[in-house]
Amino acid sequence: MESGGETRRVVVGGGIAGSLLAKSLQFNAAVTLIDPKEYLEITWANLRNMVEPSFAERSVINHTDYLTNGRIVTSAVTNITDTHVWTADGHRIAYDYLVIATGHRDVVPNTKTDRLNQYKAENQKIQSANSILIVGGGPTGVELAGEIVTDFPDKKVTLVHKGPRLLEFIGTKASNKTLRWLKSRKVEVKLEQAVDLNSSTLDGSHVYKTSSGESIKSDCHFLCAGKPLASAWLNDTILKTHLDGNGRLMVDEHLRVNGRANIFAIGDITDIPELKQGFLAQKQAIVVAKNLKVLMSGGVQESKLSKYEPGSAIALVSLGRKDAIAQFPFATISGCLPGLLKSRDLFVGKTRKNMGLQA
């Protein structure tokens, strides 16, 4: 099925990077956003949504709310040629400029209503449990533990992590401060252990075995492992030779896919050597929006294209509603001061404003 008679600027992926780019271009070009779901999700608010489902009303945003002058195709992309994008539902969409922004693969509902209902179900799961097991001590596991013990301090929370320390993607000082904060809230932290999630039952609760032979009794569990990149589909496209050994698209300083004059990539799917964080993905979207506007004006020299500078090692991990751990190049701080930066609103208001919406 050929979609429309005009060549369009096509953005594949409706995460924070792809959505911001499509929104930024919609009044400068004919833009098509392709995404398997009908909404943008501010993913760093996901864990707050689990303890406060009403929070998701602001962090889950229908694409139609901000993309008022573009076209939205709700489908997965199955192939890319030099001139067209093919989707799973049979669309064949011509492009002159293409941007890949598929990020990480996550299995979520297609509609906002179903996603909100999913958060309500997860909240009910938390509320009905007296004891909760969290598997994974990266930012997702740590933040989920912080949210639960803040809103439900009487629940017994156990966090198991296979690594030697929490938050291994940042420095040891931040890891140690995080561990002390969790222990002060009576979270039981078990390091260098894995968990067999095929549980048995005892007195109505699940019993999970760890790799060290310990038994953990818990009413429910949450698996907070890293999500795979959403790039496997590219192996069947013209971009298969542009993936590095980790499945990331190799890009130049202008965020163009290496060797491709009219194909860009932004967000977690790029091979840029930096922490994969939402605010950096938004910076990349802004750079590519500028570059596309320059290229669309015609007859432009390379020197006029904007360059993307990789972000420095800044990390903010929220710990409940008031506290956080912040790692900067010059210092690591914890408590309510970094909490003021992130934990209260999780940057949802600021992100909504960036999308042209009321905070």
PDB file of C-alpha atoms in Angstrom, residues 79-187:
ATOM      1  CA  ASN A  79      12.348  -3.072   5.921  1.00  0.00           C
ATOM      2  CA  ILE A  80      14.228  -0.047   4.614  1.00  0.00           C
ATOM      3  CA  THR A  81      15.432   0.471   1.049  1.00  0.00           C
ATOM      4  CA  ASP A  82      17.288   3.424  -0.427  1.00  0.00           C
ATOM      5  CA  THR A  83      13.983   5.169  -1.114  1.00  0.00           C
ATOM      6  CA  HIS A  84      11.217   3.591   0.965  1.00  0.00           C
ATOM      7  CA  VAL A  85      10.246   2.324   4.389  1.00  0.00           C
ATOM      8  CA  TRP A  86       8.005  -0.761   4.663  1.00  0.00           C
ATOM      9  CA  THR A  87       5.768  -1.409   7.654  1.00  0.00           C
ATOM     10  CA  ALA A  88       4.252  -4.576   9.093  1.00  0.00           C
ATOM     11  CA  ASP A  89       0.741  -3.482   8.133  1.00  0.00           C
ATOM     12  CA  GLY A  90       1.679  -3.054   4.476  1.00  0.00           C
ATOM     13  CA  HIS A  91       2.493   0.645   4.154  1.00  0.00           C
ATOM     14  CA  ARG A  92       5.223   1.642   1.692  1.00  0.00           C
ATOM     15  CA  ILE A  93       6.379   5.152   2.522  1.00  0.00           C
ATOM     16  CA  ALA A  94       8.790   7.149   0.356  1.00  0.00           C
ATOM     17  CA  TYR A  95      11.419   9.277   2.063  1.00  0.00           C
ATOM     18  CA  ASP A  96      14.143  11.731   1.175  1.00  0.00           C
ATOM     19  CA  TYR A  97      15.454  11.931   4.749  1.00  0.00           C
ATOM     20  CA  LEU A  98      15.108   9.127   7.276  1.00  0.00           C
ATOM     21  CA  VAL A  99      15.819   9.049  11.019  1.00  0.00           C
ATOM     22  CA  ILE A 100      16.084   5.830  13.049  1.00  0.00           C
ATOM     23  CA  ALA A 101      15.127   6.291  16.717  1.00  0.00           C
ATOM     24  CA  THR A 102      13.869   2.888  17.849  1.00  0.00           C
ATOM     25  CA  GLY A 103      15.827   2.799  21.124  1.00  0.00           C
ATOM     26  CA  HIS A 104      15.327  -0.282  23.277  1.00  0.00           C
ATOM     27  CA  ARG A 105      12.738  -3.005  22.766  1.00  0.00           C
ATOM     28  CA  ASP A 106       9.942  -3.039  25.311  1.00  0.00           C
ATOM     29  CA  VAL A 107       6.734  -5.060  25.203  1.00  0.00           C
ATOM     30  CA  VAL A 108       3.978  -2.568  26.052  1.00  0.00           C
ATOM     31  CA  PRO A 109       0.320  -2.109  25.042  1.00  0.00           C
ATOM     32  CA  ASN A 110      -0.479  -0.235  21.831  1.00  0.00           C
ATOM     33  CA  THR A 111      -2.895   2.314  23.316  1.00  0.00           C
ATOM     34  CA  LYS A 112      -2.626   4.851  26.121  1.00  0.00           C
ATOM     35  CA  THR A 113      -5.750   3.474  27.805  1.00  0.00           C
ATOM     36  CA  ASP A 114      -4.292  -0.020  27.954  1.00  0.00           C
ATOM     37  CA  ARG A 115      -0.952   1.320  29.220  1.00  0.00           C
ATOM     38  CA  LEU A 116      -2.690   3.248  32.025  1.00  0.00           C
ATOM     39  CA  ASN A 117      -4.635   0.127  32.957  1.00  0.00           C
ATOM     40  CA  GLN A 118      -1.365  -1.791  33.074  1.00  0.00           C
ATOM     41  CA  TYR A 119       0.029   0.671  35.622  1.00  0.00           C
ATOM     42  CA  LYS A 120      -3.132   0.310  37.708  1.00  0.00           C
ATOM     43  CA  ALA A 121      -2.672  -3.480  37.695  1.00  0.00           C
ATOM     44  CA  GLU A 122       0.968  -3.167  38.752  1.00  0.00           C
ATOM     45  CA  ASN A 123      -0.050  -0.779  41.526  1.00  0.00           C
ATOM     46  CA  GLN A 124      -2.623  -3.278  42.762  1.00  0.00           C
ATOM     47  CA  LYS A 125       0.069  -5.958  42.728  1.00  0.00           C
ATOM     48  CA  ILE A 126       2.257  -3.781  44.963  1.00  0.00           C
ATOM     49  CA  GLN A 127      -0.548  -2.755  47.290  1.00  0.00           C
ATOM     50  CA  SER A 128      -1.752  -6.321  47.850  1.00  0.00           C
ATOM     51  CA  ALA A 129       1.736  -7.649  48.678  1.00  0.00           C
ATOM     52  CA  ASN A 130       3.350  -7.610  52.108  1.00  0.00           C
ATOM     53  CA  SER A 131       6.735  -8.626  50.724  1.00  0.00           C
ATOM     54  CA  ILE A 132       8.244  -7.752  47.342  1.00  0.00           C
ATOM     55  CA  LEU A 133      11.311  -9.109  45.538  1.00  0.00           C
ATOM     56  CA  ILE A 134      13.128  -6.868  43.059  1.00  0.00           C
ATOM     57  CA  VAL A 135      15.627  -8.567  40.738  1.00  0.00           C
ATOM     58  CA  GLY A 136      18.241  -6.215  39.320  1.00  0.00           C
ATOM     59  CA  GLY A 137      20.291  -3.477  40.961  1.00  0.00           C
ATOM     60  CA  GLY A 138      20.645  -1.079  38.058  1.00  0.00           C
ATOM     61  CA  PRO A 139      18.794   2.247  37.939  1.00  0.00           C
ATOM     62  CA  THR A 140      15.404   0.595  37.331  1.00  0.00           C
ATOM     63  CA  GLY A 141      15.642  -1.769  40.277  1.00  0.00           C
ATOM     64  CA  VAL A 142      17.057   0.862  42.611  1.00  0.00           C
ATOM     65  CA  GLU A 143      14.448   3.479  41.681  1.00  0.00           C
ATOM     66  CA  LEU A 144      11.588   0.979  41.987  1.00  0.00           C
ATOM     67  CA  ALA A 145      12.802  -0.011  45.465  1.00  0.00           C
ATOM     68  CA  GLY A 146      12.997   3.669  46.410  1.00  0.00           C
ATOM     69  CA  GLU A 147       9.482   4.379  45.153  1.00  0.00           C
ATOM     70  CA  ILE A 148       7.982   1.400  47.018  1.00  0.00           C
ATOM     71  CA  VAL A 149       9.639   1.989  50.385  1.00  0.00           C
ATOM     72  CA  THR A 150       8.762   5.702  50.224  1.00  0.00           C
ATOM     73  CA  ASP A 151       5.063   5.191  49.491  1.00  0.00           C
ATOM     74  CA  PHE A 152       4.687   1.873  51.331  1.00  0.00           C
ATOM     75  CA  PRO A 153       7.225   1.895  54.180  1.00  0.00           C
ATOM     76  CA  ASP A 154       5.678  -1.122  55.934  1.00  0.00           C
ATOM     77  CA  LYS A 155       6.337  -3.496  53.039  1.00  0.00           C
ATOM     78  CA  LYS A 156       9.339  -5.797  53.154  1.00  0.00           C
ATOM     79  CA  VAL A 157      11.468  -5.187  50.058  1.00  0.00           C
ATOM     80  CA  THR A 158      14.357  -7.420  49.004  1.00  0.00           C
ATOM     81  CA  LEU A 159      16.640  -6.402  46.122  1.00  0.00           C
ATOM     82  CA  VAL A 160      18.927  -9.018  44.552  1.00  0.00           C
ATOM     83  CA  HIS A 161      21.674  -8.044  42.113  1.00  0.00           C
ATOM     84  CA  LYS A 162      24.156 -10.314  40.353  1.00  0.00           C
ATOM     85  CA  GLY A 163      26.907  -7.694  40.286  1.00  0.00           C
ATOM     86  CA  PRO A 164      29.324  -6.716  43.076  1.00  0.00           C
ATOM     87  CA  ARG A 165      27.684  -3.313  43.584  1.00  0.00           C
ATOM     88  CA  LEU A 166      24.537  -1.385  42.747  1.00  0.00           C
ATOM     89  CA  LEU A 167      24.410   1.056  39.814  1.00  0.00           C
ATOM     90  CA  GLU A 168      27.523  -0.341  38.159  1.00  0.00           C
ATOM     91  CA  PHE A 169      27.211   2.140  35.290  1.00  0.00           C
ATOM     92  CA  ILE A 170      28.380   4.967  37.575  1.00  0.00           C
ATOM     93  CA  GLY A 171      31.082   5.379  40.228  1.00  0.00           C
ATOM     94  CA  THR A 172      31.562   3.419  43.443  1.00  0.00           C
ATOM     95  CA  LYS A 173      30.844   6.448  45.638  1.00  0.00           C
ATOM     96  CA  ALA A 174      27.353   6.751  44.146  1.00  0.00           C
ATOM     97  CA  SER A 175      26.850   2.991  44.540  1.00  0.00           C
ATOM     98  CA  ASN A 176      27.832   3.098  48.208  1.00  0.00           C
ATOM     99  CA  LYS A 177      25.608   6.070  48.972  1.00  0.00           C
ATOM    100  CA  THR A 178      22.693   4.313  47.289  1.00  0.00           C
ATOM    101  CA  LEU A 179      23.273   1.131  49.279  1.00  0.00           C
ATOM    102  CA  ARG A 180      23.317   3.057  52.551  1.00  0.00           C
ATOM    103  CA  TRP A 181      20.092   4.881  51.641  1.00  0.00           C
ATOM    104  CA  LEU A 182      18.275   1.640  50.811  1.00  0.00           C
ATOM    105  CA  LYS A 183      19.484  -0.089  53.967  1.00  0.00           C
ATOM    106  CA  SER A 184      18.365   2.892  56.061  1.00  0.00           C
ATOM    107  CA  ARG A 185      14.860   2.243  54.679  1.00  0.00           C
ATOM    108  CA  LYS A 186      15.135  -1.451  55.654  1.00  0.00           C
ATOM    109  CA  VAL A 187      15.573  -2.742  52.107  1.00  0.00           C
TER     110      VAL A 187
END
